[in-house]
mmCIF file of C-alpha atoms in Angstrom:
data_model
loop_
_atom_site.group_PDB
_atom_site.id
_atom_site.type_symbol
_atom_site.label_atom_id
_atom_site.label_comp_id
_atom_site.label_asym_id
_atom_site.label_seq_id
_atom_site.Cartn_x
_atom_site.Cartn_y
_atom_site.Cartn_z
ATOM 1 C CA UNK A 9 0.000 0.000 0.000
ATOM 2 C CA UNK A 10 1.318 3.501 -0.897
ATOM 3 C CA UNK A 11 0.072 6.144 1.801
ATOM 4 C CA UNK A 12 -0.106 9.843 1.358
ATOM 5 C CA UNK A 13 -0.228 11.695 4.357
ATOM 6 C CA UNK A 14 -1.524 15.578 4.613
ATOM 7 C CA UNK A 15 -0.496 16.881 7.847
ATOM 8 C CA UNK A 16 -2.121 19.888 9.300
ATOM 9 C CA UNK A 17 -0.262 21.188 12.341
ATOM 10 C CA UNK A 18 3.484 22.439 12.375
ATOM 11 C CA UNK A 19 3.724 22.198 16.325
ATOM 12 C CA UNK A 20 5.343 19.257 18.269
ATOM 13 C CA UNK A 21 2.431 16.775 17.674
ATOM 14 C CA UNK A 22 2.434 17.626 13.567
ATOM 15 C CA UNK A 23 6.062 17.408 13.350
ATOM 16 C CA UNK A 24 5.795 13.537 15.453
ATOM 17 C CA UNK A 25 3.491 12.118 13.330
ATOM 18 C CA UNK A 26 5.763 12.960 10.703
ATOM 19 C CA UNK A 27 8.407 11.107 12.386
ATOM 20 C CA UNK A 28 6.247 8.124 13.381
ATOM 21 C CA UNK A 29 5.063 7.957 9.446
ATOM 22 C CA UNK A 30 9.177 8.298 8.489
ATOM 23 C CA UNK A 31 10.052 5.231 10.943
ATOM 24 C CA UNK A 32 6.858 2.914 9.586
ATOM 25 C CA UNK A 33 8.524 3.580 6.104
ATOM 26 C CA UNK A 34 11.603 1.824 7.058
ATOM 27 C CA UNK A 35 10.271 -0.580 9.073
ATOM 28 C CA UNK A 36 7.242 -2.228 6.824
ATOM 29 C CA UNK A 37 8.358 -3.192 3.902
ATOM 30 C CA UNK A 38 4.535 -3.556 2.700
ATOM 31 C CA UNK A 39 3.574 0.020 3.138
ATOM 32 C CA UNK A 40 5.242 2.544 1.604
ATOM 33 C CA UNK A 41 5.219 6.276 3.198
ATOM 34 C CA UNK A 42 5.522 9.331 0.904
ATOM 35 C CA UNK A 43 6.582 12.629 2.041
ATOM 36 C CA UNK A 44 3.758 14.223 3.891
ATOM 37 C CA UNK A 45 2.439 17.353 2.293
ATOM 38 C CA UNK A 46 2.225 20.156 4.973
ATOM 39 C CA UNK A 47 -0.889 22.018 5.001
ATOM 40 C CA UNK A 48 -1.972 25.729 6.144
ATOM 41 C CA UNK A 49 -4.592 26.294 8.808
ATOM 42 C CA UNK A 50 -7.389 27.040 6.547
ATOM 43 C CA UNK A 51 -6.676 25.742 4.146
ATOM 44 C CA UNK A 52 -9.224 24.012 1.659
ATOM 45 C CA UNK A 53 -9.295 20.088 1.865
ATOM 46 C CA UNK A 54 -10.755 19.912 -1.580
ATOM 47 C CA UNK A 55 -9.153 17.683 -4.372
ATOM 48 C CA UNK A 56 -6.280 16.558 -1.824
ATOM 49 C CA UNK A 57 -7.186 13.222 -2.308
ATOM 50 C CA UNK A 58 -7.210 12.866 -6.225
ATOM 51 C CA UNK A 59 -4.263 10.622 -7.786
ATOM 52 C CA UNK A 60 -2.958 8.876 -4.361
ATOM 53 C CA UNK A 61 -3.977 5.403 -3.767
ATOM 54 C CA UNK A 62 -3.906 5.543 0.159
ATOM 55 C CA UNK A 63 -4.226 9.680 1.079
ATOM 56 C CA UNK A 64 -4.226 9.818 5.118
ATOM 57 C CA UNK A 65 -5.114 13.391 6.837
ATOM 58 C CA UNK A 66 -3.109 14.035 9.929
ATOM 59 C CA UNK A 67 -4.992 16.425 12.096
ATOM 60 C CA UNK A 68 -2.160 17.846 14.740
ATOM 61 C CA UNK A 69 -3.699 21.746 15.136
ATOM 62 C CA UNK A 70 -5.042 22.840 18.088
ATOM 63 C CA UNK A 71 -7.549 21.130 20.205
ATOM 64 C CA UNK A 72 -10.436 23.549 19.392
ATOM 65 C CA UNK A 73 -10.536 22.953 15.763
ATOM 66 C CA UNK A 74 -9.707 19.107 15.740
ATOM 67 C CA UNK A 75 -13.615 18.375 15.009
ATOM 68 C CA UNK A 76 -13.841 20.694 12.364
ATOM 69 C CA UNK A 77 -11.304 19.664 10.378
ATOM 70 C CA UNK A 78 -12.459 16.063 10.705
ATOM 71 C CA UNK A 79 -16.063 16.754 9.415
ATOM 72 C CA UNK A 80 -14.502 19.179 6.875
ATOM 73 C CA UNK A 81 -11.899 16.027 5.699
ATOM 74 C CA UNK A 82 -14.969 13.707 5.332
ATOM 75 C CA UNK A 83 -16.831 16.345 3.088
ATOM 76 C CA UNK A 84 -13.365 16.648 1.190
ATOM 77 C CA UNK A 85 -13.779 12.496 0.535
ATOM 78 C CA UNK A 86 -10.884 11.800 3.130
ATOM 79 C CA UNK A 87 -11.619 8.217 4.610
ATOM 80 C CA UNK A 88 -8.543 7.661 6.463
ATOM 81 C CA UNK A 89 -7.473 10.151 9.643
ATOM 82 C CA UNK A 90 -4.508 10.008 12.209
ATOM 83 C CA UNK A 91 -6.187 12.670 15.004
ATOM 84 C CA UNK A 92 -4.379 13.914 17.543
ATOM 85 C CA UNK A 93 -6.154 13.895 20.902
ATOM 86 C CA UNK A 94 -8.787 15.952 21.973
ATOM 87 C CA UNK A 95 -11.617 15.029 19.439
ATOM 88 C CA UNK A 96 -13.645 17.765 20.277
ATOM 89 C CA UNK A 97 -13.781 20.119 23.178
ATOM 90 C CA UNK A 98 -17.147 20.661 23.795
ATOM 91 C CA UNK A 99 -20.685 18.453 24.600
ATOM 92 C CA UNK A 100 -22.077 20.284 21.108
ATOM 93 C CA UNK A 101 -18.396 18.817 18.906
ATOM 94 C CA UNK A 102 -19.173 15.474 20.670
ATOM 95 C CA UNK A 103 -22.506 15.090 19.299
ATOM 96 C CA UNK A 104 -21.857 16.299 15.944
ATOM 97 C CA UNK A 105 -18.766 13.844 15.593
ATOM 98 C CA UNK A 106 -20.859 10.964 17.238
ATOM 99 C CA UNK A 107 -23.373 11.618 14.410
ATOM 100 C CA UNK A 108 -20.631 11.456 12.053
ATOM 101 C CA UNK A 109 -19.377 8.686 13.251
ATOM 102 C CA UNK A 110 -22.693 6.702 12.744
ATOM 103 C CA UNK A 111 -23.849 7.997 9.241
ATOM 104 C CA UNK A 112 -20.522 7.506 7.888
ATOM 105 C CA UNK A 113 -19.862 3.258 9.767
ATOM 106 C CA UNK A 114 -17.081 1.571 8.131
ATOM 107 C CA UNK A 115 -16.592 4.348 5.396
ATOM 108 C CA UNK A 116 -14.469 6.932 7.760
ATOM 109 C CA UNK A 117 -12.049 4.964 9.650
ATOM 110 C CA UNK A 118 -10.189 7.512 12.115
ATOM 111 C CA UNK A 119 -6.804 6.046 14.662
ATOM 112 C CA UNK A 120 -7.152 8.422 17.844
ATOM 113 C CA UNK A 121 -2.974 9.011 18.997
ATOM 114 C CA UNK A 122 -3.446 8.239 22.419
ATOM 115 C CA UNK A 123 -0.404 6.123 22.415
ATOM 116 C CA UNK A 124 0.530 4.953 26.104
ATOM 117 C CA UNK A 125 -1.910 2.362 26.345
ATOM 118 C CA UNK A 126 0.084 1.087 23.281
ATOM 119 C CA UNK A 127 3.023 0.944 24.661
ATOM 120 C CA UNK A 128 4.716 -2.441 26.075
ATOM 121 C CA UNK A 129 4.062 -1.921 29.667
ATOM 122 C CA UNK A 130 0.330 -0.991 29.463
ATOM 123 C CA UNK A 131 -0.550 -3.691 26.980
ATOM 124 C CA UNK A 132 1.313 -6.626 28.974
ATOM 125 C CA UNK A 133 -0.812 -5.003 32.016
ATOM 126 C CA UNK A 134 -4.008 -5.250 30.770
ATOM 127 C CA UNK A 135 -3.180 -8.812 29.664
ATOM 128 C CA UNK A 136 -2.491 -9.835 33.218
ATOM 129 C CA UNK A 137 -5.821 -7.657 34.302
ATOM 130 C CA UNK A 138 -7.905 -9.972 31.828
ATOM 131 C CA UNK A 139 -6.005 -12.792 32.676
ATOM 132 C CA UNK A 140 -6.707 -12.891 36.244
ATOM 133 C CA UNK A 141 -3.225 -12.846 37.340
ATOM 134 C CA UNK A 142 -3.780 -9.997 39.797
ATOM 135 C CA UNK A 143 -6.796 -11.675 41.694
ATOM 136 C CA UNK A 144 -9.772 -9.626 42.241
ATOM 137 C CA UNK A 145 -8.636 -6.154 40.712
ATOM 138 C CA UNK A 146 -9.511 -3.123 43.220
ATOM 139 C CA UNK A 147 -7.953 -0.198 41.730
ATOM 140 C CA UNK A 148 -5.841 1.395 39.316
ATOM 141 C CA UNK A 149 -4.240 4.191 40.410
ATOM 142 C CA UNK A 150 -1.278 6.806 39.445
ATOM 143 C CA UNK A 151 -0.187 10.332 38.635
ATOM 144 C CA UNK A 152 0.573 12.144 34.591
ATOM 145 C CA UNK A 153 3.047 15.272 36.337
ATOM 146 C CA UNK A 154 4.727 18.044 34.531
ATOM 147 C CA UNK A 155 5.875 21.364 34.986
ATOM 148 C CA UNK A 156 5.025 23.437 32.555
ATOM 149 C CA UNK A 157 2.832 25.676 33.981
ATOM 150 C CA UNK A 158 5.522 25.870 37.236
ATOM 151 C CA UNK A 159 7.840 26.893 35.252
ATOM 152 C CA UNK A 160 6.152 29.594 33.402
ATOM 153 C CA UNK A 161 4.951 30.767 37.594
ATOM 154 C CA UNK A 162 8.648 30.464 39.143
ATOM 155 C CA UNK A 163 10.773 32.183 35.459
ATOM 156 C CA UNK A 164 12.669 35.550 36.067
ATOM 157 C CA UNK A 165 13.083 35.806 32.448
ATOM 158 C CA UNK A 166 10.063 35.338 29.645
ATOM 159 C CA UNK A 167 9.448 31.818 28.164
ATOM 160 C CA UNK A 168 7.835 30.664 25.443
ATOM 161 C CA UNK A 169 4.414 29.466 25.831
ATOM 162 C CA UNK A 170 1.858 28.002 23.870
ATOM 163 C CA UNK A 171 -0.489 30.895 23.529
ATOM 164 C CA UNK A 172 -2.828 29.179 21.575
ATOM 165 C CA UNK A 173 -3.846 27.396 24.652
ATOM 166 C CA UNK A 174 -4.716 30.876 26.182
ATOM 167 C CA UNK A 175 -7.256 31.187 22.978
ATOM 168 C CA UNK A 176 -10.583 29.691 23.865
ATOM 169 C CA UNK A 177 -11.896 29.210 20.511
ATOM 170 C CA UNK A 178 -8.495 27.205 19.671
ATOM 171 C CA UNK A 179 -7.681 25.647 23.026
ATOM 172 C CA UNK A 180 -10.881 24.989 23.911
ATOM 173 C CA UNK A 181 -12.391 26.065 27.499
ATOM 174 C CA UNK A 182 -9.655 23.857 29.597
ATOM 175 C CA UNK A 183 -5.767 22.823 29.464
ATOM 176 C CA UNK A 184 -4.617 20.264 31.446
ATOM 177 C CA UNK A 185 -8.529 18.283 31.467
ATOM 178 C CA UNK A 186 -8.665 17.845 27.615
ATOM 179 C CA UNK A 187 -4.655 17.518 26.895
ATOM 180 C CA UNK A 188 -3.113 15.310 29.886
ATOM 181 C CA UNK A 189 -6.466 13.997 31.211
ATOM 182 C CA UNK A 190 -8.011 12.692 27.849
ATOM 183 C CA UNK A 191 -4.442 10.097 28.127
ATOM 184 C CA UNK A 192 -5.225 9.259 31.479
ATOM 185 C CA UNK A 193 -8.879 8.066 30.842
ATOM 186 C CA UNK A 194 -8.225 6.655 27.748
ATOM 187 C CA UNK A 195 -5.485 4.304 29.653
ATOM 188 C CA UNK A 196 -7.665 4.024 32.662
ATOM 189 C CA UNK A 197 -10.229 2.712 30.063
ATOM 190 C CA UNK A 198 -8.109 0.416 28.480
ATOM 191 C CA UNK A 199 -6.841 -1.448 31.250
ATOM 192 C CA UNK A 200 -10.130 -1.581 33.201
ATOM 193 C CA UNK A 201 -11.462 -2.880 30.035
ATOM 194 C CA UNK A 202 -14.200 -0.952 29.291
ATOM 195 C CA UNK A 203 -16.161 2.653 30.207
ATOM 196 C CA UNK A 204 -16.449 3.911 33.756
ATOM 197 C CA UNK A 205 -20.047 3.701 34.785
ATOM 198 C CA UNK A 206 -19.350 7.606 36.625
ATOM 199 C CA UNK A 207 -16.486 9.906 36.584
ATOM 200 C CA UNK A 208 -16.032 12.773 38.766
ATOM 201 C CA UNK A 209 -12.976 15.361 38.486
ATOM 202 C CA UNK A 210 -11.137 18.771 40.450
ATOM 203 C CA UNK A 211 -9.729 21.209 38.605
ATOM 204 C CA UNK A 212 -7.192 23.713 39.787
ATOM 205 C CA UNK A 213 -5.768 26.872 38.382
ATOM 206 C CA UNK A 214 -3.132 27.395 40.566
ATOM 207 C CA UNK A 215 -0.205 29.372 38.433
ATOM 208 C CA UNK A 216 -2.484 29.597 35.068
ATOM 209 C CA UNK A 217 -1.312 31.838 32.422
ATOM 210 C CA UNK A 218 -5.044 32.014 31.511
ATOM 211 C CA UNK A 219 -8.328 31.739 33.251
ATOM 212 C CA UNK A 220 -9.512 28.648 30.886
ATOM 213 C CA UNK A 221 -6.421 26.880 31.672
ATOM 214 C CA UNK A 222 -6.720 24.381 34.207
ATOM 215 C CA UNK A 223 -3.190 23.664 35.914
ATOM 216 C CA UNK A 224 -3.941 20.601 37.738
ATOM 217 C CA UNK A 225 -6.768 17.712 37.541
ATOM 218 C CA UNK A 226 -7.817 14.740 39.876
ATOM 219 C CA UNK A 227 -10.163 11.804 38.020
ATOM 220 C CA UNK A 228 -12.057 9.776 39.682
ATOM 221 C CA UNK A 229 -13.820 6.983 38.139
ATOM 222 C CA UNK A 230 -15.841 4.272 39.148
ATOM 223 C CA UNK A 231 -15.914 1.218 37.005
ATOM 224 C CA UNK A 232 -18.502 -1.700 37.529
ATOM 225 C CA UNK A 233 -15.227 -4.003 38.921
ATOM 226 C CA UNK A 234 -12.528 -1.531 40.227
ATOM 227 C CA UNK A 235 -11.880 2.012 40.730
ATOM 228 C CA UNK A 236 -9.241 4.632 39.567
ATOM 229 C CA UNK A 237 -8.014 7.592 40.916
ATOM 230 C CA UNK A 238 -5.364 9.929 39.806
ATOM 231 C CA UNK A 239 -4.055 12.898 38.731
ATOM 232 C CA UNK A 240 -3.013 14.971 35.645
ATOM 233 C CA UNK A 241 -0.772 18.139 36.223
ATOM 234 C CA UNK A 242 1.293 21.072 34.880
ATOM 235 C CA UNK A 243 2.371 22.817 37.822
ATOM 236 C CA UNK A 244 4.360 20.007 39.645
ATOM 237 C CA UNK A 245 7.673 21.793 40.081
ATOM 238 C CA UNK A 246 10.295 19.062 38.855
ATOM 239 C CA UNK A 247 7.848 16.791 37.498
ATOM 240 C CA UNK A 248 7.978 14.468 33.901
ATOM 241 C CA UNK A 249 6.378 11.510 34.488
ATOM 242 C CA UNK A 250 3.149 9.173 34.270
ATOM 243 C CA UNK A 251 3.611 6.290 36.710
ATOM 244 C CA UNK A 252 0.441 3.761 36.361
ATOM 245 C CA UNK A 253 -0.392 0.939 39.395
ATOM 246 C CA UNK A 254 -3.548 -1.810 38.927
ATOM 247 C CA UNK A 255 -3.874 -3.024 42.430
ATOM 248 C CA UNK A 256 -5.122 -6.506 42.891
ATOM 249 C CA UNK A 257 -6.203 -8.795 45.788
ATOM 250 C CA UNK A 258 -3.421 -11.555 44.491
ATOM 251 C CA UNK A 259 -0.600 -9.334 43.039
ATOM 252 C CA UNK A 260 -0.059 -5.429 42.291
ATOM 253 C CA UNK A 261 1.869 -4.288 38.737
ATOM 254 C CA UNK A 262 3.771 -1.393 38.173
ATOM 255 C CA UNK A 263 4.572 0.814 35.013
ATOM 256 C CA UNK A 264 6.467 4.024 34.813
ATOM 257 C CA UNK A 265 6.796 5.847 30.965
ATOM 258 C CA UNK A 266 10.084 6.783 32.091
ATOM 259 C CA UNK A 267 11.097 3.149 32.275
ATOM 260 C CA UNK A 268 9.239 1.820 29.874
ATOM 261 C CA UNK A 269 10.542 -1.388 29.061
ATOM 262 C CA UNK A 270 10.291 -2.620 32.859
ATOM 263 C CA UNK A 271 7.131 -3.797 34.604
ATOM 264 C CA UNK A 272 7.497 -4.184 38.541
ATOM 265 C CA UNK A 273 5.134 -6.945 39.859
ATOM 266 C CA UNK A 274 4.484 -7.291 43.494
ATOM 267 C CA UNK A 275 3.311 -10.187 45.364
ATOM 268 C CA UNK A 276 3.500 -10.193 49.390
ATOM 269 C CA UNK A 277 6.667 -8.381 50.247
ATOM 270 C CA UNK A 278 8.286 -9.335 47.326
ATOM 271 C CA UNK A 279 9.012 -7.886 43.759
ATOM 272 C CA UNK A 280 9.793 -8.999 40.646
ATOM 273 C CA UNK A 281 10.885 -7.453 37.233
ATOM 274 C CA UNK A 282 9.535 -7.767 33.886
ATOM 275 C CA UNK A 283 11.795 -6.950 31.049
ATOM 276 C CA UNK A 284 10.334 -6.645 27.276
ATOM 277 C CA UNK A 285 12.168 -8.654 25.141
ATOM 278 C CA UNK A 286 10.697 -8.171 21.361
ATOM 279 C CA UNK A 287 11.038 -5.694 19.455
ATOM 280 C CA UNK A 288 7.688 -5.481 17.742
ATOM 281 C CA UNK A 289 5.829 -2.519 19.395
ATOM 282 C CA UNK A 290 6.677 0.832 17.582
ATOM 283 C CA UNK A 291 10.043 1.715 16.054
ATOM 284 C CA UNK A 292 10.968 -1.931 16.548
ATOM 285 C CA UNK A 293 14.291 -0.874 18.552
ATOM 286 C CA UNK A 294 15.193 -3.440 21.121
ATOM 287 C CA UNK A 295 14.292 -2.965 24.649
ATOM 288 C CA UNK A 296 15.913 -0.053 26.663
ATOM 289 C CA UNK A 297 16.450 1.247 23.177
ATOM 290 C CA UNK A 298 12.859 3.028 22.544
ATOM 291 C CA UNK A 299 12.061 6.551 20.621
ATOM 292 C CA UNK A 300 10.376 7.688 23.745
ATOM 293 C CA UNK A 301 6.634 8.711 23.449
ATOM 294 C CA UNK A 302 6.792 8.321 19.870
ATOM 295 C CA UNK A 303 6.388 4.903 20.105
ATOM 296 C CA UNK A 304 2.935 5.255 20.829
ATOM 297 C CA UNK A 305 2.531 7.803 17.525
ATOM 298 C CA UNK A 306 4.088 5.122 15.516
ATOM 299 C CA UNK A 307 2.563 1.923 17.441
ATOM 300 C CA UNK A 308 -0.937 3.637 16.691
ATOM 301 C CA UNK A 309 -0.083 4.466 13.022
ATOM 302 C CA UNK A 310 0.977 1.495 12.100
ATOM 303 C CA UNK A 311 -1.699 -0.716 13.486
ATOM 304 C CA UNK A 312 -4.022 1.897 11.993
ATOM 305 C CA UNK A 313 -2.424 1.489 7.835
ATOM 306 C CA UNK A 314 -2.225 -2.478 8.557
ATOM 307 C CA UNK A 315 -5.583 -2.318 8.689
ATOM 308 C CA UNK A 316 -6.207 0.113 6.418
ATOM 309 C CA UNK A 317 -4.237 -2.617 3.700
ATOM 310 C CA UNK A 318 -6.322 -5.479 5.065
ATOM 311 C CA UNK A 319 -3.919 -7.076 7.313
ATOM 312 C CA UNK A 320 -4.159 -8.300 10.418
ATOM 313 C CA UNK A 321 -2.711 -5.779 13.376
ATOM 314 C CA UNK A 322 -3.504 -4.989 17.017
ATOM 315 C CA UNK A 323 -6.364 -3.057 17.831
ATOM 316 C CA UNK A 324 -5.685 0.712 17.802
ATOM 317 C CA UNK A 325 -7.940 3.377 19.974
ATOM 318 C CA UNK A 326 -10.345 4.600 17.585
ATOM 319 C CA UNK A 327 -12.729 7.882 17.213
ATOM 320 C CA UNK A 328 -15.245 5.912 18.943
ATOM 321 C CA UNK A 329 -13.759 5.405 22.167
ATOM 322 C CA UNK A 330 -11.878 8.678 22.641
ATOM 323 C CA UNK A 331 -15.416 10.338 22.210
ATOM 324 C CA UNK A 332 -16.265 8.041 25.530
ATOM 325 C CA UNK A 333 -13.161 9.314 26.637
ATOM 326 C CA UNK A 334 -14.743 13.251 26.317
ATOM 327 C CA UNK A 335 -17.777 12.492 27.207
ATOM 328 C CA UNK A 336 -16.606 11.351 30.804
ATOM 329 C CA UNK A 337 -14.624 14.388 31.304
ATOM 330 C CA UNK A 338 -17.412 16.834 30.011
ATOM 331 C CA UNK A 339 -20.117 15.168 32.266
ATOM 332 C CA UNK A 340 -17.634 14.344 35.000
ATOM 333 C CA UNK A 341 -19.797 16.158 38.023
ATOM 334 C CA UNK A 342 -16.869 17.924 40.928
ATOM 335 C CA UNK A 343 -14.958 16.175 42.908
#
């Protein structure tokens, strides 16, 4: 399969995807990548697609116009989209895509890049989770820290910020809820195995640069076998890290992103270590060895053209679930 991709976004998630699409050139020999046509903000979607067997839109702009441009690409006869997460930003963007979503079925097939639960460690934990290998699961718990917004508080000199964010009609009406959060549920999801029957969240604004943007988020959700509480920040001073624990009556599992190769069971008092040893999952670089978080942009690409040529490939989050994902942070009542 020959793939076109039309990327629209020149920020750090537009220029990833173009790196994830680069490495699944050189590492399937069966799909063939061609260099990605970068396209303005605004600009028409019409006649993109004529001439290319395989034409993929990449939608890597900013969170407020992310449902747009994906009812605007099916009107301009795209079929195939790589989104970058938030679908939508709003209850009224939810609906609309949801409708989308149903007239269009099979005919609009869209890969969501939330890309942890991709990764090794999350995938070997849910496999345990199903398995039973935990016992009686109670809860999954952890923390998605950074320091963004700290450092921005605590600089003597002026940084560079993403303004955009500060723009409610780009960014959306929250920061942290719809950037960092929408990962967290989406890998809460996964490894519980299915939606949260309630969700409830806290926002903070503690050292904002904006009133719409959120600093600092606790989600709590209650699924019908387990629970799961954590919390998504920018303002942890020091902080670069999402550390995930599922919690069971038999054994406990841990997974940090910053050691991603590792999982650290528990049973009793004592611990073991799991080590990955293919090389499948993303890039395909041997364990300890990884591209970082673009593994999950290139783990959820490639799944997403295998099956886009008809082969066989893991499951890949979709438009459908991260619009679950929304919908439990838009409804979520206070914490």
């Amino acid at each position: 399969m020959r793939v076109k991709p039309f990327i629209v976004g020149s920020g750090m998630s537009g220029k990833a995807i173009a790196k994830a699409l680069a490495v699944i050139d050189i590492v399937d020999p069966d799909i063939t990548v061609e260099a990605p046509t970068q396209l303005r903000r605004g600009q028409p979607l019409d006649g993109l697609i004529e001439a290319h067997e395989q034409p993929v839109l990449c939608i890597c702009n900013p969170h407020g116009l992310h449902a747009r441009y994906v009812i605007e690409a099916q009107r301009a006869g795209f079929r195939a989209i790589i989104l970058d997460k938030p679908p939508c930003v709003n209850l009224d963007e939810l609906a609309a895509l949801r409708r989308l979503a149903a007239e269009c079925g099979d005919q609009l097939a869209v890969a969501v890049l939330h890309g942890y639960r991709q990764m090794w460690g999350p995938q070997q934990m849910r496999a345990m989770i199903a398995g039973g290998e935990l016992g009686d699961l109670i809860a999954i718990e952890g923390t998605y820290w950074q320091s963004s917004a700290a450092e921005l508080a605590v600089a003597t000199e002026p940084r560079p910020d993403k303004a955009w964010k500060s723009d409610v009609a780009l960014g959306g009406p929250t920061d942290t809820c719809v950037d960092l959060g929408t990962h967290w549920v989406d890998l809460m999801m996964f490894l519980a195995g299915g939606r949260p029957e309630s969700a409830r969240t806290w926002l903070s604004h503690v050292n904002a640069p904006a009133p719409n943007r959120d600093t600092h988020v606790q989600v709590y959700l209650q699924f019908p076998a387990c629970r799961s509480l954590g919390s998504a920040s920018k303002t942890v001073h020091g902080a670069n890290h999402l550390d995930v624990s599922a919690l069971g009556s038999q054994r406990a599992v841990h997974w940090s992103f910053n050691n991603p190769d590792e999982l650290r069971v528990g049973r009793g008092n004592q611990v073991t270590c799991m080590h990955r040893t293919a090389g499948r999952y993303g890039s395909q670089q041997p364990p300890y060895h990884g591209t970082g978080w673009l593994e999950g942009y290139t783990e959820v690409s490639h799944c997403f053209l295998q099956r886009l040529a008809g082969r066989d490939a893991p499951e890949h989050p979709t438009l459908t679930e991260a619009l679950d994902v929304m919908e439990m942070l838009l409804t979520a009542e206070p914490l």
